[in-house]
Short mmCIF file of C-alpha atoms in Angstrom, two decimals:
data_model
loop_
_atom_site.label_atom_id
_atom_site.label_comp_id
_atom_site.label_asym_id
_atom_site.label_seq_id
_atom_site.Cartn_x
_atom_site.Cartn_y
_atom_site.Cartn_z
CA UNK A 1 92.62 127.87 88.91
CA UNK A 2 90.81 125.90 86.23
CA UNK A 3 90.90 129.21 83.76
CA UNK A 4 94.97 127.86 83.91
CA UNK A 5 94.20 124.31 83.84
CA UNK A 6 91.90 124.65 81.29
CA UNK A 7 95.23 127.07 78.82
CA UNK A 8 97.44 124.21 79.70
CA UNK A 9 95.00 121.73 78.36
CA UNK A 10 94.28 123.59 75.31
CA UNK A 11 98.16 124.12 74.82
CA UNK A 12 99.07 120.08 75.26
CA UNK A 13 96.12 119.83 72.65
CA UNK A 14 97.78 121.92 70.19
CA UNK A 15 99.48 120.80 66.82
CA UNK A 16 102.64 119.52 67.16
CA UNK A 17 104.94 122.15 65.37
CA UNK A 18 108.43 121.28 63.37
CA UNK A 19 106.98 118.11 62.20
CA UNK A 20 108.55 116.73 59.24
CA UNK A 21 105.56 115.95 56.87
CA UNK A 22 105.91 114.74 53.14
CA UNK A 23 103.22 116.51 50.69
CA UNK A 24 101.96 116.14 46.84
CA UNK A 25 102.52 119.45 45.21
CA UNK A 26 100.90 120.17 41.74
CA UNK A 27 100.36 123.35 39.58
CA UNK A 28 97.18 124.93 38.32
CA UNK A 29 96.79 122.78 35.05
CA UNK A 30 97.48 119.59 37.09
CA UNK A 31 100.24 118.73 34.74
CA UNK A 32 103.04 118.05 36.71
CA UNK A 33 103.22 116.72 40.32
CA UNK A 34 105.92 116.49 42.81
CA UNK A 35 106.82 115.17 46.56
CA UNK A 36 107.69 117.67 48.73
CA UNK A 37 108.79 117.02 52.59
CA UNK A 38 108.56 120.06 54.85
CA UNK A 39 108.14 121.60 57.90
CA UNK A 40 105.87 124.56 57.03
CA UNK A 41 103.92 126.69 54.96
CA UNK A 42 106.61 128.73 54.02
CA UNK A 43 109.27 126.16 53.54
CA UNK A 44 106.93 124.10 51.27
CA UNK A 45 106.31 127.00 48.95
CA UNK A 46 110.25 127.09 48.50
CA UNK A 47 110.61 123.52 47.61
CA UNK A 48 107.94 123.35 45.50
CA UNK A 49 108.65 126.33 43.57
CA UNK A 50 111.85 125.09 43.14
CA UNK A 51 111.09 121.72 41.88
CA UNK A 52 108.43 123.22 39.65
CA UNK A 53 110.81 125.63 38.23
CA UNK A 54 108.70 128.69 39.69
CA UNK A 55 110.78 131.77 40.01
CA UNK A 56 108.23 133.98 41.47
CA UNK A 57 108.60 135.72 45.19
CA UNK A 58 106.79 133.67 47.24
CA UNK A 59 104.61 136.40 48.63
CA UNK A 60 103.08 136.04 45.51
CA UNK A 61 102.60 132.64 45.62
CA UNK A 62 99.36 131.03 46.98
CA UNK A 63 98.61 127.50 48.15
CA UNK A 64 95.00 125.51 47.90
CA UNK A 65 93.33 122.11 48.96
CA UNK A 66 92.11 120.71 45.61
CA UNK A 67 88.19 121.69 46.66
CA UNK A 68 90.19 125.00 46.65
CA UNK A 69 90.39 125.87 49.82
CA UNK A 70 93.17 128.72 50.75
CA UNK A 71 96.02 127.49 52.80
CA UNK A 72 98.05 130.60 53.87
CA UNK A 73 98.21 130.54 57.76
CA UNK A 74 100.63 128.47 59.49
CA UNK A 75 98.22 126.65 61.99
CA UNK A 76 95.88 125.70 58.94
CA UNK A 77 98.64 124.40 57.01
CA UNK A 78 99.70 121.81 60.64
CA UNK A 79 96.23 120.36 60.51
CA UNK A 80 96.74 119.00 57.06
CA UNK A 81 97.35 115.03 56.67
CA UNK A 82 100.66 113.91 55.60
CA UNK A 83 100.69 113.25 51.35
CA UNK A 84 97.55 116.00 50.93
CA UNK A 85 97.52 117.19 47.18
CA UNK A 86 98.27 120.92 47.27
CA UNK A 87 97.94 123.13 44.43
CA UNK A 88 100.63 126.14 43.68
CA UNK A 89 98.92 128.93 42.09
CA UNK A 90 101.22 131.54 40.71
CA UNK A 91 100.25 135.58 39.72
CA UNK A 92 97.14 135.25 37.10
CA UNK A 93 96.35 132.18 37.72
CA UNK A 94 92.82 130.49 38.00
CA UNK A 95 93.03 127.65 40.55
CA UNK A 96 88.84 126.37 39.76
CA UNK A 97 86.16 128.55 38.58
CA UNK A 98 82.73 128.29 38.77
CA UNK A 99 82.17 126.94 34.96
CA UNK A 100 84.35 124.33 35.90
CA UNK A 101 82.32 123.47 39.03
CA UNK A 102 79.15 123.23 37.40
CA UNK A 103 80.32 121.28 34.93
CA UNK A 104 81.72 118.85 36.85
CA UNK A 105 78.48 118.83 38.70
CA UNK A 106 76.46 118.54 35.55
CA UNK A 107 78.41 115.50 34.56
CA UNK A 108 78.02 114.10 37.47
CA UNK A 109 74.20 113.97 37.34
CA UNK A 110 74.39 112.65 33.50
CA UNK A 111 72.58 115.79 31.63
CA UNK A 112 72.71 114.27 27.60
CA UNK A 113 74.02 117.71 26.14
CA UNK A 114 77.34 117.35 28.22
CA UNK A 115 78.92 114.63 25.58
CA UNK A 116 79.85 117.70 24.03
CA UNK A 117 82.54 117.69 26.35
CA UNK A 118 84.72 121.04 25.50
CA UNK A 119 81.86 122.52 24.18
CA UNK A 120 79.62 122.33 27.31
CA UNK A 121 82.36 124.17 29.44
CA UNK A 122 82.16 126.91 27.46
CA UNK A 123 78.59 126.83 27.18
CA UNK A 124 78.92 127.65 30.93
CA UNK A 125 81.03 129.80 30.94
CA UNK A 126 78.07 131.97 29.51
CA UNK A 127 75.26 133.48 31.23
CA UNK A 128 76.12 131.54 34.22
CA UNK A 129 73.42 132.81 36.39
CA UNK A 130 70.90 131.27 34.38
CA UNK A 131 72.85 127.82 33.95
CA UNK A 132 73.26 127.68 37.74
CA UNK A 133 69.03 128.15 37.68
CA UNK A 134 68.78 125.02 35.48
CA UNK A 135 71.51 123.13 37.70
CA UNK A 136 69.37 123.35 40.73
CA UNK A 137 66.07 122.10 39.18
CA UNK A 138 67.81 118.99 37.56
CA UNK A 139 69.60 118.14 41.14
CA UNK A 140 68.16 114.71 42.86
CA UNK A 141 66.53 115.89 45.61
CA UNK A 142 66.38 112.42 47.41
CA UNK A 143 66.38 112.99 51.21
CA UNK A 144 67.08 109.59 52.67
CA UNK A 145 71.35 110.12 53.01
CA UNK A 146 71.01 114.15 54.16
CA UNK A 147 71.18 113.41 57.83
CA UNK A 148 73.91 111.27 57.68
CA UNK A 149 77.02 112.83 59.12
CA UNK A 150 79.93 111.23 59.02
CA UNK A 151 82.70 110.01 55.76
CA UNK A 152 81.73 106.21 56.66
CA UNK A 153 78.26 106.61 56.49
CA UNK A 154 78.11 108.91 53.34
CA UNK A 155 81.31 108.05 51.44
CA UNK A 156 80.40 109.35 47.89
CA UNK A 157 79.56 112.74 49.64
CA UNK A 158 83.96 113.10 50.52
CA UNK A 159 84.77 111.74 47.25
CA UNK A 160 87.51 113.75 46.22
CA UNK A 161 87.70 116.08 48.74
CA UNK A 162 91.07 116.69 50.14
CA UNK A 163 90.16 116.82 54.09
CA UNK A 164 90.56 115.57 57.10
CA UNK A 165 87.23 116.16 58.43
CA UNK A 166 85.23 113.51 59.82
CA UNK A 167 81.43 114.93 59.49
CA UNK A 168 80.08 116.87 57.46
CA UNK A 169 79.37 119.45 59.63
CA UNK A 170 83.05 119.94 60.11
CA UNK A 171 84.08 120.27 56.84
CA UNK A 172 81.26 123.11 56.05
CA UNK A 173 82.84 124.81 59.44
CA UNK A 174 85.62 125.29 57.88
CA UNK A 175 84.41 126.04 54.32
CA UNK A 176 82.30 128.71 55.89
CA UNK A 177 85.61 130.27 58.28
CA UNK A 178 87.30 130.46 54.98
CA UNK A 179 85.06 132.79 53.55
CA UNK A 180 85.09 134.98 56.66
CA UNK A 181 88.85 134.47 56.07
CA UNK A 182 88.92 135.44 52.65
CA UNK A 183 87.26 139.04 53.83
CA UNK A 184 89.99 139.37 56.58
CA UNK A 185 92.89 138.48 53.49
CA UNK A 186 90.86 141.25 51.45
CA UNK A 187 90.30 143.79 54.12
CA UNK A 188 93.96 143.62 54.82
CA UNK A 189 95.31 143.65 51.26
CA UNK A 190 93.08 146.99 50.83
CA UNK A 191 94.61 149.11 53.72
CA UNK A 192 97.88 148.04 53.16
CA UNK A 193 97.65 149.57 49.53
CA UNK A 194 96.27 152.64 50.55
CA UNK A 195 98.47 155.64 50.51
CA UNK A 196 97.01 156.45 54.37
CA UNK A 197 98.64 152.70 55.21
CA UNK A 198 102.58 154.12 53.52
CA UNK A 199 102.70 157.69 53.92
CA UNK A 200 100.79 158.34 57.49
CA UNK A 201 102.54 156.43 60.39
CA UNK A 202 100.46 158.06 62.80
CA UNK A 203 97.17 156.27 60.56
CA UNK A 204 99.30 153.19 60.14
CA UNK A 205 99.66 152.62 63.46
CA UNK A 206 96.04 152.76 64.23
CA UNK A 207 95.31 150.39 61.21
CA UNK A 208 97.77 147.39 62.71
CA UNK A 209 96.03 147.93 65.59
CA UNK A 210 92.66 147.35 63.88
CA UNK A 211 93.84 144.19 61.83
CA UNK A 212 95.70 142.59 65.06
CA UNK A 213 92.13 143.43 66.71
CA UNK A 214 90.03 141.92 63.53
CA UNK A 215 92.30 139.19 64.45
CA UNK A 216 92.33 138.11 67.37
CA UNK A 217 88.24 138.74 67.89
CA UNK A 218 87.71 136.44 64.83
CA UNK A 219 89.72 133.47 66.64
CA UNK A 220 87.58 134.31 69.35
CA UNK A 221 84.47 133.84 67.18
CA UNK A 222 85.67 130.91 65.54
CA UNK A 223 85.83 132.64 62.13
CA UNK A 224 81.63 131.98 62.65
CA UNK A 225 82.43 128.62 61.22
CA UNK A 226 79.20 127.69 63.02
CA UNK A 227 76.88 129.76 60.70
CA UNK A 228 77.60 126.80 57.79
CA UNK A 229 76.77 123.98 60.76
CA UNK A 230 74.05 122.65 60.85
CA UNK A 231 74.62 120.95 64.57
CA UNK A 232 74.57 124.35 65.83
CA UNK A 233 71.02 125.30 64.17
CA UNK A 234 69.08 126.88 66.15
CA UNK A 235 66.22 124.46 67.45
CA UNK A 236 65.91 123.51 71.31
CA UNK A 237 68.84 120.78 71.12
CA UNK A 238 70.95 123.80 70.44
CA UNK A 239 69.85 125.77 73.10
CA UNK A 240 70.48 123.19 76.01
CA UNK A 241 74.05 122.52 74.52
CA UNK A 242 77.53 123.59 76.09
CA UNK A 243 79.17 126.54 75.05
CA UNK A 244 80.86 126.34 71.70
CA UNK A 245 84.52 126.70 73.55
CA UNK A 246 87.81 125.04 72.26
CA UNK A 247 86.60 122.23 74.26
CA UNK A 248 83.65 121.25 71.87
CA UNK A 249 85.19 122.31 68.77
CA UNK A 250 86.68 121.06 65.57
CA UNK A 251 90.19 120.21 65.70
CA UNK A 252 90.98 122.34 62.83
CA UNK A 253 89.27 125.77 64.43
CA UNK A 254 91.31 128.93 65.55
CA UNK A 255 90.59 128.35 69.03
CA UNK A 256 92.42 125.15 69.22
CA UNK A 257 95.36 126.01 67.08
CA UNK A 258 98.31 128.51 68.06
CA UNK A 259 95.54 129.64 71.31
CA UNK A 260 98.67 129.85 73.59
CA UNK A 261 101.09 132.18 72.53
CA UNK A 262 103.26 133.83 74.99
CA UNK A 263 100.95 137.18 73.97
CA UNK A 264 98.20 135.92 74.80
CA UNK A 265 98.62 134.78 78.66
CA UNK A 266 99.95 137.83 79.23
CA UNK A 267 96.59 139.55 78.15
CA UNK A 268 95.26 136.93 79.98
CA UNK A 269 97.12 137.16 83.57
CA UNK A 270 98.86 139.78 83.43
CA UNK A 271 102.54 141.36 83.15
CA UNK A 272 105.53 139.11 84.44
CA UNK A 273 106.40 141.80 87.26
CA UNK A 274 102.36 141.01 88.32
CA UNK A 275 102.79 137.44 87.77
CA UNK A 276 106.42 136.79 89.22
CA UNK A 277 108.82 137.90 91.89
CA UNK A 278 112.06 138.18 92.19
CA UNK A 279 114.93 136.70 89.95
CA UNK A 280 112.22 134.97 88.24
CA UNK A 281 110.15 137.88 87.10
CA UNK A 282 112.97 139.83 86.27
CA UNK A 283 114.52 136.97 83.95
CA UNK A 284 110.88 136.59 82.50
CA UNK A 285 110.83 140.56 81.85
CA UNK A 286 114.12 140.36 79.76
CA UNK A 287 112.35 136.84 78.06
CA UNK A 288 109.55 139.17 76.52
CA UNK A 289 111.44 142.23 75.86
CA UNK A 290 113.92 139.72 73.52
CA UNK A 291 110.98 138.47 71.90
CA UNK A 292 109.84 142.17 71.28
CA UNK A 293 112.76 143.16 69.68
CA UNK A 294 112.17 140.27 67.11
CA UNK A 295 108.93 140.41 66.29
CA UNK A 296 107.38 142.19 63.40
CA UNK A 297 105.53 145.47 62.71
CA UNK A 298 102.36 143.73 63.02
CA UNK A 299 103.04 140.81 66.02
CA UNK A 300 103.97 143.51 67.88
CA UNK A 301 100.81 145.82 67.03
CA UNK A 302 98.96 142.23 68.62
CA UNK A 303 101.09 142.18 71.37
CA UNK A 304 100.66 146.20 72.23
CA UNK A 305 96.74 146.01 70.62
CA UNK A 306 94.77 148.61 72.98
CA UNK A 307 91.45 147.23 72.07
CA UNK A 308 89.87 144.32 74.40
CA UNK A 309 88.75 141.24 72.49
CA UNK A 310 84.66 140.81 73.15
CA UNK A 311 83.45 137.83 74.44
CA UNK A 312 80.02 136.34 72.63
CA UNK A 313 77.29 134.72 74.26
CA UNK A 314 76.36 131.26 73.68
CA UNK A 315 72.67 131.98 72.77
CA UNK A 316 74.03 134.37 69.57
CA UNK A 317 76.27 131.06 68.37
CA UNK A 318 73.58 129.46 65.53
CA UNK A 319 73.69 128.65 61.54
CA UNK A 320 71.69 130.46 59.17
CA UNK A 321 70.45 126.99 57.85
CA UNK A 322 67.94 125.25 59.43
CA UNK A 323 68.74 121.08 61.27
CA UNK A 324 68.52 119.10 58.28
CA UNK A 325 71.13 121.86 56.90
CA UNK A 326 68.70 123.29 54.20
CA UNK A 327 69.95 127.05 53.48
CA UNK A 328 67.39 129.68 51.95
CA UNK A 329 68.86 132.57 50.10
CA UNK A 330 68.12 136.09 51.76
CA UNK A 331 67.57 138.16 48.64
CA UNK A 332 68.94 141.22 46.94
CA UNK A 333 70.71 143.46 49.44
CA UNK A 334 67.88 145.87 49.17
CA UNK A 335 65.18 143.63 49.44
CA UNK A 336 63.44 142.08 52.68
CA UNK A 337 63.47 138.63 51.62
CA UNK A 338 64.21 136.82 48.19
CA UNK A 339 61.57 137.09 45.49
CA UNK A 340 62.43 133.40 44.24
CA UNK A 341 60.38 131.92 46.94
CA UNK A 342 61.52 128.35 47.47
CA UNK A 343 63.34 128.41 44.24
CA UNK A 344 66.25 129.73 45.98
CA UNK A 345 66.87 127.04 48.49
CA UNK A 346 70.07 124.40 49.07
CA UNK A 347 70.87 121.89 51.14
CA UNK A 348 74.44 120.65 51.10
CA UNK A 349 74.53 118.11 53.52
CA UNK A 350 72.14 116.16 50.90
CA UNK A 351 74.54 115.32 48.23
CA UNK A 352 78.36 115.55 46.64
CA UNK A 353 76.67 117.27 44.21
CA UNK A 354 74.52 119.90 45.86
CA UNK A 355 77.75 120.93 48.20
CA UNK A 356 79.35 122.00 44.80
CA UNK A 357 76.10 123.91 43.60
CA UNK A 358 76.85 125.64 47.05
CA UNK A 359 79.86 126.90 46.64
CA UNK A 360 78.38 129.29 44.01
CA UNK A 361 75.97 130.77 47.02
CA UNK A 362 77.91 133.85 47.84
CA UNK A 363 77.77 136.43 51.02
CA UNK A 364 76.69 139.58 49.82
CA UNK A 365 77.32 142.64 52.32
CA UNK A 366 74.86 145.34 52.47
CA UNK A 367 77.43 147.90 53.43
CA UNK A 368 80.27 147.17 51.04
CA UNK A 369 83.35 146.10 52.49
CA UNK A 370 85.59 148.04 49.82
CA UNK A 371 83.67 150.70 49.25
CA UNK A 372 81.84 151.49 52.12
CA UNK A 373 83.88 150.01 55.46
CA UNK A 374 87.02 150.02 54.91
CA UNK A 375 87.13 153.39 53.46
CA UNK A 376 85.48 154.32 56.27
CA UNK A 377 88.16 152.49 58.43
CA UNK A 378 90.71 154.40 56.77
CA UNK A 379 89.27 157.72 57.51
CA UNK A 380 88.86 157.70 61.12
CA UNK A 381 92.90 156.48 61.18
CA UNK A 382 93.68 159.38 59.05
CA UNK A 383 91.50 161.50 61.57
CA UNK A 384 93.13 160.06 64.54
CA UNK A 385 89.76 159.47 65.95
CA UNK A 386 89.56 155.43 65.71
CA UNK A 387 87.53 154.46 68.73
CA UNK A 388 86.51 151.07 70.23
CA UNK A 389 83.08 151.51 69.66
CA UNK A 390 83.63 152.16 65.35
CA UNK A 391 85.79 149.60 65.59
CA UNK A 392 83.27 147.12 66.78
CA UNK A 393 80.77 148.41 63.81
CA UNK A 394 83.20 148.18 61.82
CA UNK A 395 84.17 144.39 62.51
CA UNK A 396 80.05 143.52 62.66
CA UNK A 397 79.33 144.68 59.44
CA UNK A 398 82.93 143.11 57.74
CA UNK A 399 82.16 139.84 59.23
CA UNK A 400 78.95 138.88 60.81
CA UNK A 401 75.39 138.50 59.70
CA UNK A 402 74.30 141.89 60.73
CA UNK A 403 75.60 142.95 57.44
CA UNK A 404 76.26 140.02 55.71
CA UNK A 405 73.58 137.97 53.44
CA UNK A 406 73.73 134.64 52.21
CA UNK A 407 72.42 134.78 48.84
CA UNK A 408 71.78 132.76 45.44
CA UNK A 409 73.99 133.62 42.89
CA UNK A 410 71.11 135.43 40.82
CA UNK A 411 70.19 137.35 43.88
CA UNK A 412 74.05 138.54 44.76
CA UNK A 413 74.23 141.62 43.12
CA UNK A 414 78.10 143.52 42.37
CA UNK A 415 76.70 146.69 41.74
CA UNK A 416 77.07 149.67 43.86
CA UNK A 417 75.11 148.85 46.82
CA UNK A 418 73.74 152.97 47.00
#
């Protein structure tokens, strides 16, 4: 009885959909901004493309948070304040790159050669691993505001960042689930342009079934927002804490938004003919088979998804960074550790400007995503012989630490991993 207590809960928690919410809108170069009053992701994209004079389809449109953050999933976009700045990035276009990072960062902590303004930025934009290398030795390393968690205590550390998070540790949740995130977006985008994906529906059937199972197990895993949080470190306090459910989570994680769809309580309690009786269960039947009929090729590969979702235990839920929230790069793929020593260390709880430096850390995967797992993925479906158990490799090494390395930006290496 509580299980269902505890759905209903999470469900009366749950964004409040078909809210009208008014939102700044600018484009890439900041040049023009408008007011735009919507209802959802999809409906803002048309009203600000159309007040922006954007003719592109808006599939190939993208949205971002000014600290360029992604905004493409409906339940992402409903935990977003009313009059957040959103930028509208059309085909080609650069929303923030790294040169323009550092230099803001570089400004910010007064180096003399930046008062040659333009001519700084494209210093930067050359040899960048070696500019990010100076960056971190000229960073104040003052210690007395890191532990301080929340926006009141540490204002300068939000300054300008377009979030609703009240901690830090929230905020670098979410940063962190939308890297994992991007992978999913990439993963996705590279079977669906695969000639398996179009021309074998036999293989295209087993790949929906592996993206509405990548899914549904990363809501379940939080998008492993909890590797960039440093509350969830892994020191004794950690251990004795409760389990990181929907009931101890940010407000802005998976498993508090869209949790109860009518899918998912019927993986949870079964069928309406097991549930109900009757009239009832027989009305409830014909409920589900409408919504069926409606749904797409891929809500209904999620519905119809023959692989269970994998539950994780508590003990396995830590960050890589240690409680103070200092992060120490791993090395090159092939290495044990990183030959930098304590050169390659961050901490961005410490400072606005040492959360930028971060963003230039990078996950490197051992096993390639592109050209190692999902080619891989795409030759079992061709096969026919997709099983649970490669599917569960498969998802490890995509998303989780077994294959995944958090690395300096000198240390993350593009090459062939081989």
């Amino acid at each position: 009885m509580s299980l269902i207590v505890n759905c209903f809960r999470r469900l009366a928690d749950a964004p409040a959909k078909n809210e009208l919410k008014g939102y700044k809108v600018t484009d890439v170069n900041r040049t023009r901004k408008v007011g735009v009053a919507c209802r959802s992701l999809q409906e803002l994209k048309r009203k600000a493309c159309a007040k922006l004079n954007v003719t592109n389809d808006l599939a190939e449109i993208n949205v971002y948070l000014v600290d360029g953050s992604l905004i493409d999933e409906e339940e992402y976009f409903s935990t977003l304040k009313p009059q957040t700045t959103l930028i509208l990035q059309k085909p080609g276009e650069k929303v923030l790159s790294d040169a323009d990072l550092l230099y803001d960062t570089l400004r910010r902590v007064n180096i003399d050669f930046l008062a040659a303004g333009e001519k700084a930025s494209e210093f930067l934009t050359e040899n960048l691993k070696a500019k990010v290398a100076v960056l971190n030795n000229t960073l104040n390393k003052d210690d007395t505001k890191t532990r301080l968690s929340s926006r009141d205590e540490h204002p300068e550390w939000f300054r300008g960042l377009e979030t609703n998070c009240a901690t830090k540790e929230a905020y670098l949740h979410r940063r962190c689930q939308d890297r994992i995130r991007g992978y999913l977006y990439k993963t996705i985008e590279q079977i669906k342009s695969s000639d398996i994906f179009s021309k074998d529906p036999r293989a295209r059937k087993q790949l929906l079934y592996a993206i509405a199972f990548f899914k549904m197990q990363l809501k379940e895993d939080h998008y492993f927002g909890y590797y960039f949080d440093r509350s969830r470190a892994e020191n004794e306090d950690a251990k004795a804490s409760d389990e990181l459910d929907s009931s101890s989570c940010y407000d802005h994680c998976p498993c508090r938004l869209k949790w109860f769809e009518y899918s998912a309580y019927f993986r949870l309690f079964g069928t309406p003919e097991q549930s109900c009786d009757g009239v009832d269960g027989i009305r409830k039947k014909n409920e589900r088979n409408t919504m069926m009929d409606s749904k797409t090729e891929e809500e209904e590969a999620e519905d119809t998804c023959p692989y269970k979702i994998r539950k994780t235990e508590k003990e396995t839920r830590h960050a890589i960074c240690d409680p103070m929230g200092e992060f120490r790069c791993a090395g090159i793929w092939n290495e044990e550790k990183c030959s930098y020593g304590d050169q390659h260390r961050i901490n961005p709880y410490r400072s606005r400007e040492e959360l930028i430096l971060f963003s230039t850390w990078n996950f490197d995967h051992k096993i390639e995503r592109s050209r190692s797992l999902v080619p891989l993925l795409l030759k079992l479906a061709a096969q026919g012989n997709t099983n649970e158990t490669d599917l569960f490799e498969i998802y490890d090494n995509l998303f989780t630490t077994k294959n995944l390395r958090l690395v300096h930006i000198v240390c993350h290496d593009k090459t062939s991993h081989k």
